[in-house]
Short mmCIF file of N, CA and C in Angstrom, two decimals:
data_model
loop_
_atom_site.label_atom_id
_atom_site.label_comp_id
_atom_site.label_asym_id
_atom_site.label_seq_id
_atom_site.Cartn_x
_atom_site.Cartn_y
_atom_site.Cartn_z
N MET A 299 53.76 -9.44 -39.51
CA MET A 299 52.88 -9.83 -40.59
C MET A 299 53.57 -10.88 -41.46
N SER A 300 52.83 -11.87 -41.89
CA SER A 300 53.38 -12.95 -42.69
C SER A 300 53.67 -12.51 -44.12
N GLU A 301 54.66 -13.12 -44.69
CA GLU A 301 54.98 -12.93 -46.10
C GLU A 301 54.49 -14.16 -46.85
N TYR A 302 53.91 -13.95 -48.01
CA TYR A 302 53.40 -15.06 -48.81
C TYR A 302 54.12 -15.11 -50.15
N ARG A 303 54.22 -16.33 -50.66
CA ARG A 303 54.83 -16.59 -51.96
C ARG A 303 53.81 -17.33 -52.79
N PHE A 304 53.63 -16.93 -54.06
CA PHE A 304 52.69 -17.59 -54.95
C PHE A 304 53.39 -18.80 -55.57
N VAL A 305 52.84 -19.99 -55.34
CA VAL A 305 53.45 -21.24 -55.79
C VAL A 305 52.56 -21.88 -56.85
N THR A 306 53.19 -22.34 -57.93
CA THR A 306 52.46 -23.06 -58.98
C THR A 306 53.07 -24.44 -59.16
N HIS A 307 52.22 -25.37 -59.59
CA HIS A 307 52.68 -26.75 -59.81
C HIS A 307 51.81 -27.38 -60.89
N MET A 308 52.44 -27.95 -61.91
CA MET A 308 51.71 -28.63 -62.98
C MET A 308 51.54 -30.11 -62.65
N ILE A 309 50.35 -30.61 -62.90
CA ILE A 309 50.08 -32.04 -62.74
C ILE A 309 49.57 -32.55 -64.09
N ASN A 310 50.28 -33.51 -64.65
CA ASN A 310 49.86 -34.12 -65.90
C ASN A 310 49.01 -35.33 -65.57
N GLY A 311 47.77 -35.32 -66.01
CA GLY A 311 46.88 -36.43 -65.73
C GLY A 311 45.46 -35.97 -65.50
N MET A 312 44.70 -36.83 -64.89
CA MET A 312 43.27 -36.59 -64.66
C MET A 312 43.05 -35.74 -63.41
N GLU A 313 41.83 -35.23 -63.28
CA GLU A 313 41.43 -34.41 -62.14
C GLU A 313 41.66 -35.14 -60.81
N GLY A 314 41.46 -36.45 -60.80
CA GLY A 314 41.65 -37.24 -59.59
C GLY A 314 43.06 -37.15 -59.03
N MET A 315 44.04 -36.92 -59.90
CA MET A 315 45.42 -36.78 -59.42
C MET A 315 45.59 -35.50 -58.61
N VAL A 316 44.86 -34.46 -59.00
CA VAL A 316 44.91 -33.20 -58.24
C VAL A 316 44.29 -33.41 -56.86
N ARG A 317 43.11 -34.01 -56.84
CA ARG A 317 42.42 -34.26 -55.57
C ARG A 317 43.24 -35.20 -54.68
N GLY A 318 43.82 -36.23 -55.28
CA GLY A 318 44.61 -37.20 -54.53
C GLY A 318 45.84 -36.59 -53.89
N MET A 319 46.40 -35.58 -54.53
CA MET A 319 47.58 -34.92 -53.99
C MET A 319 47.29 -34.28 -52.63
N PHE A 320 46.06 -33.82 -52.43
CA PHE A 320 45.68 -33.16 -51.18
C PHE A 320 44.95 -34.09 -50.22
N ARG A 321 44.55 -35.25 -50.67
CA ARG A 321 43.74 -36.15 -49.85
C ARG A 321 44.49 -36.65 -48.62
N ASN A 322 45.72 -37.02 -48.76
CA ASN A 322 46.49 -37.61 -47.66
C ASN A 322 47.46 -36.60 -47.05
N ARG A 323 46.94 -35.47 -46.61
CA ARG A 323 47.76 -34.39 -46.09
C ARG A 323 48.58 -34.78 -44.86
N ASN A 324 48.09 -35.73 -44.08
CA ASN A 324 48.77 -36.07 -42.84
C ASN A 324 49.83 -37.16 -43.00
N MET A 325 49.98 -37.67 -44.22
CA MET A 325 50.98 -38.70 -44.44
C MET A 325 52.36 -38.05 -44.59
N GLN A 326 53.35 -38.63 -43.96
CA GLN A 326 54.70 -38.12 -44.07
C GLN A 326 55.15 -38.22 -45.52
N GLY A 327 55.71 -37.16 -46.04
CA GLY A 327 56.18 -37.16 -47.41
C GLY A 327 55.11 -36.83 -48.44
N SER A 328 53.94 -36.41 -48.01
CA SER A 328 52.87 -36.05 -48.94
C SER A 328 53.35 -34.98 -49.91
N PRO A 329 53.12 -35.15 -51.22
CA PRO A 329 53.54 -34.12 -52.19
C PRO A 329 52.94 -32.75 -51.88
N ALA A 330 51.69 -32.70 -51.47
CA ALA A 330 51.06 -31.42 -51.17
C ALA A 330 51.75 -30.72 -49.99
N ASN A 331 52.18 -31.49 -48.99
CA ASN A 331 52.87 -30.89 -47.84
C ASN A 331 54.20 -30.26 -48.25
N LYS A 332 54.87 -30.87 -49.21
CA LYS A 332 56.16 -30.35 -49.65
C LYS A 332 56.01 -29.15 -50.58
N ILE A 333 55.05 -29.20 -51.48
CA ILE A 333 54.88 -28.14 -52.47
C ILE A 333 54.09 -26.96 -51.92
N PHE A 334 53.02 -27.27 -51.17
CA PHE A 334 52.12 -26.25 -50.64
C PHE A 334 52.00 -26.38 -49.12
N PRO A 335 53.07 -26.16 -48.37
CA PRO A 335 52.99 -26.32 -46.91
C PRO A 335 51.96 -25.38 -46.29
N GLY A 336 51.14 -25.95 -45.42
CA GLY A 336 50.12 -25.17 -44.73
C GLY A 336 48.82 -25.00 -45.48
N VAL A 337 48.76 -25.44 -46.73
CA VAL A 337 47.54 -25.33 -47.53
C VAL A 337 46.77 -26.64 -47.37
N ARG A 338 45.55 -26.56 -46.88
CA ARG A 338 44.80 -27.76 -46.50
C ARG A 338 44.00 -28.40 -47.64
N ASN A 339 43.43 -27.60 -48.54
CA ASN A 339 42.52 -28.15 -49.55
C ASN A 339 42.77 -27.52 -50.91
N VAL A 340 42.17 -28.14 -51.92
CA VAL A 340 42.25 -27.61 -53.27
C VAL A 340 40.84 -27.52 -53.86
N ALA A 341 40.60 -26.45 -54.58
CA ALA A 341 39.33 -26.28 -55.30
C ALA A 341 39.62 -26.47 -56.79
N ILE A 342 38.84 -27.34 -57.42
CA ILE A 342 38.95 -27.56 -58.86
C ILE A 342 37.98 -26.59 -59.52
N LEU A 343 38.49 -25.65 -60.27
CA LEU A 343 37.65 -24.63 -60.90
C LEU A 343 37.24 -25.06 -62.31
N PRO A 344 36.01 -24.77 -62.70
CA PRO A 344 35.52 -25.16 -64.04
C PRO A 344 35.96 -24.16 -65.10
N LYS A 345 37.26 -23.99 -65.24
CA LYS A 345 37.81 -23.03 -66.18
C LYS A 345 38.98 -23.68 -66.90
N GLU A 346 39.12 -23.38 -68.19
CA GLU A 346 40.22 -23.93 -68.97
C GLU A 346 41.04 -22.80 -69.58
N PHE A 347 42.34 -23.04 -69.68
CA PHE A 347 43.26 -22.08 -70.28
C PHE A 347 44.12 -22.80 -71.31
N THR A 348 44.67 -22.03 -72.24
CA THR A 348 45.53 -22.62 -73.26
C THR A 348 47.00 -22.59 -72.86
N ASP A 349 47.33 -21.80 -71.81
CA ASP A 349 48.72 -21.75 -71.38
C ASP A 349 48.80 -21.53 -69.86
N GLU A 350 49.92 -21.91 -69.31
CA GLU A 350 50.14 -21.82 -67.86
C GLU A 350 50.18 -20.39 -67.35
N GLN A 351 50.81 -19.48 -68.10
CA GLN A 351 50.96 -18.11 -67.63
C GLN A 351 49.62 -17.41 -67.46
N SER A 352 48.72 -17.59 -68.42
CA SER A 352 47.38 -16.98 -68.33
C SER A 352 46.63 -17.53 -67.12
N ALA A 353 46.75 -18.83 -66.92
CA ALA A 353 46.08 -19.48 -65.79
C ALA A 353 46.66 -18.97 -64.47
N ALA A 354 47.97 -18.88 -64.38
CA ALA A 354 48.62 -18.42 -63.16
C ALA A 354 48.24 -16.97 -62.86
N ASP A 355 48.20 -16.13 -63.88
CA ASP A 355 47.80 -14.73 -63.69
C ASP A 355 46.38 -14.65 -63.15
N TYR A 356 45.49 -15.46 -63.70
CA TYR A 356 44.10 -15.49 -63.25
C TYR A 356 44.00 -15.94 -61.79
N LEU A 357 44.68 -17.04 -61.46
CA LEU A 357 44.59 -17.58 -60.11
C LEU A 357 45.29 -16.70 -59.07
N GLN A 358 46.35 -16.04 -59.46
CA GLN A 358 47.07 -15.19 -58.52
C GLN A 358 46.16 -14.08 -57.99
N GLU A 359 45.29 -13.57 -58.82
CA GLU A 359 44.35 -12.53 -58.40
C GLU A 359 43.15 -13.10 -57.65
N LEU A 360 42.79 -14.34 -57.94
CA LEU A 360 41.59 -14.96 -57.40
C LEU A 360 41.77 -15.57 -56.01
N ILE A 361 42.89 -16.24 -55.80
CA ILE A 361 43.12 -17.01 -54.58
C ILE A 361 43.48 -16.10 -53.41
N GLU A 362 42.90 -16.39 -52.24
CA GLU A 362 43.22 -15.64 -51.02
C GLU A 362 44.55 -16.09 -50.44
N LYS A 363 45.30 -15.15 -49.92
CA LYS A 363 46.53 -15.50 -49.21
C LYS A 363 46.15 -16.21 -47.93
N GLY A 364 46.79 -17.34 -47.69
CA GLY A 364 46.49 -18.13 -46.50
C GLY A 364 45.28 -19.02 -46.67
N GLY A 365 44.73 -19.10 -47.86
CA GLY A 365 43.55 -19.92 -48.11
C GLY A 365 43.89 -21.23 -48.79
N ASN A 366 42.92 -21.77 -49.50
CA ASN A 366 43.09 -23.03 -50.20
C ASN A 366 43.83 -22.84 -51.52
N ALA A 367 44.27 -23.96 -52.07
CA ALA A 367 44.84 -23.96 -53.41
C ALA A 367 43.68 -24.02 -54.41
N ALA A 368 43.97 -23.72 -55.65
CA ALA A 368 42.99 -23.84 -56.72
C ALA A 368 43.68 -24.45 -57.94
N ALA A 369 42.90 -25.19 -58.72
CA ALA A 369 43.44 -25.83 -59.92
C ALA A 369 42.53 -25.53 -61.11
N VAL A 370 43.16 -25.31 -62.26
CA VAL A 370 42.43 -25.11 -63.51
C VAL A 370 43.06 -25.99 -64.58
N LYS A 371 42.26 -26.35 -65.55
CA LYS A 371 42.71 -27.21 -66.65
C LYS A 371 43.52 -26.39 -67.65
N ILE A 372 44.66 -26.93 -68.04
CA ILE A 372 45.44 -26.37 -69.13
C ILE A 372 45.23 -27.33 -70.30
N VAL A 373 44.57 -26.86 -71.35
CA VAL A 373 44.18 -27.71 -72.47
C VAL A 373 45.40 -28.43 -73.06
N GLY A 374 45.27 -29.74 -73.15
CA GLY A 374 46.32 -30.56 -73.74
C GLY A 374 47.51 -30.83 -72.84
N THR A 375 47.53 -30.30 -71.63
CA THR A 375 48.69 -30.46 -70.76
C THR A 375 48.35 -31.14 -69.45
N GLY A 376 47.33 -30.66 -68.77
CA GLY A 376 46.98 -31.20 -67.45
C GLY A 376 46.36 -30.12 -66.60
N TRP A 377 46.81 -30.04 -65.35
CA TRP A 377 46.21 -29.13 -64.37
C TRP A 377 47.28 -28.26 -63.75
N LEU A 378 46.98 -26.97 -63.66
CA LEU A 378 47.86 -26.06 -62.95
C LEU A 378 47.25 -25.83 -61.57
N VAL A 379 48.02 -26.16 -60.54
CA VAL A 379 47.59 -25.98 -59.15
C VAL A 379 48.39 -24.82 -58.58
N CYS A 380 47.70 -23.89 -57.94
CA CYS A 380 48.35 -22.70 -57.40
C CYS A 380 47.85 -22.40 -55.99
N ALA A 381 48.71 -21.77 -55.19
CA ALA A 381 48.32 -21.33 -53.85
C ALA A 381 49.31 -20.28 -53.37
N TRP A 382 48.84 -19.45 -52.47
CA TRP A 382 49.72 -18.53 -51.75
C TRP A 382 50.20 -19.27 -50.51
N VAL A 383 51.51 -19.43 -50.38
CA VAL A 383 52.11 -20.17 -49.28
C VAL A 383 52.75 -19.20 -48.30
N ASP A 384 52.45 -19.40 -47.02
CA ASP A 384 53.01 -18.57 -45.96
C ASP A 384 54.49 -18.88 -45.80
N GLU A 385 55.34 -17.87 -45.96
CA GLU A 385 56.79 -18.05 -45.86
C GLU A 385 57.29 -18.02 -44.42
N VAL A 386 56.49 -17.45 -43.52
CA VAL A 386 56.92 -17.31 -42.12
C VAL A 386 56.09 -18.25 -41.26
N PRO A 387 56.72 -19.26 -40.64
CA PRO A 387 55.94 -20.20 -39.83
C PRO A 387 55.36 -19.56 -38.58
#
């Protein structure tokens, strides 16, 4: 059985930067490939949080292991992107 690790990553900027991070998955050196290996897509959720920890707690329960990443807005900071990453290839 695979082991999963919950990975978080902050992106400062607009929503397009989150989408762009996952757009070029097949390019060598893609940031998404390095941070979220094996995660193919990201869902931008219409939810805002005031801090990263609250957002991470929410997403950790929401996101499926082995599924897509999800991103939520952190007011005044940017976007928190999270995913469960498979530790065993």
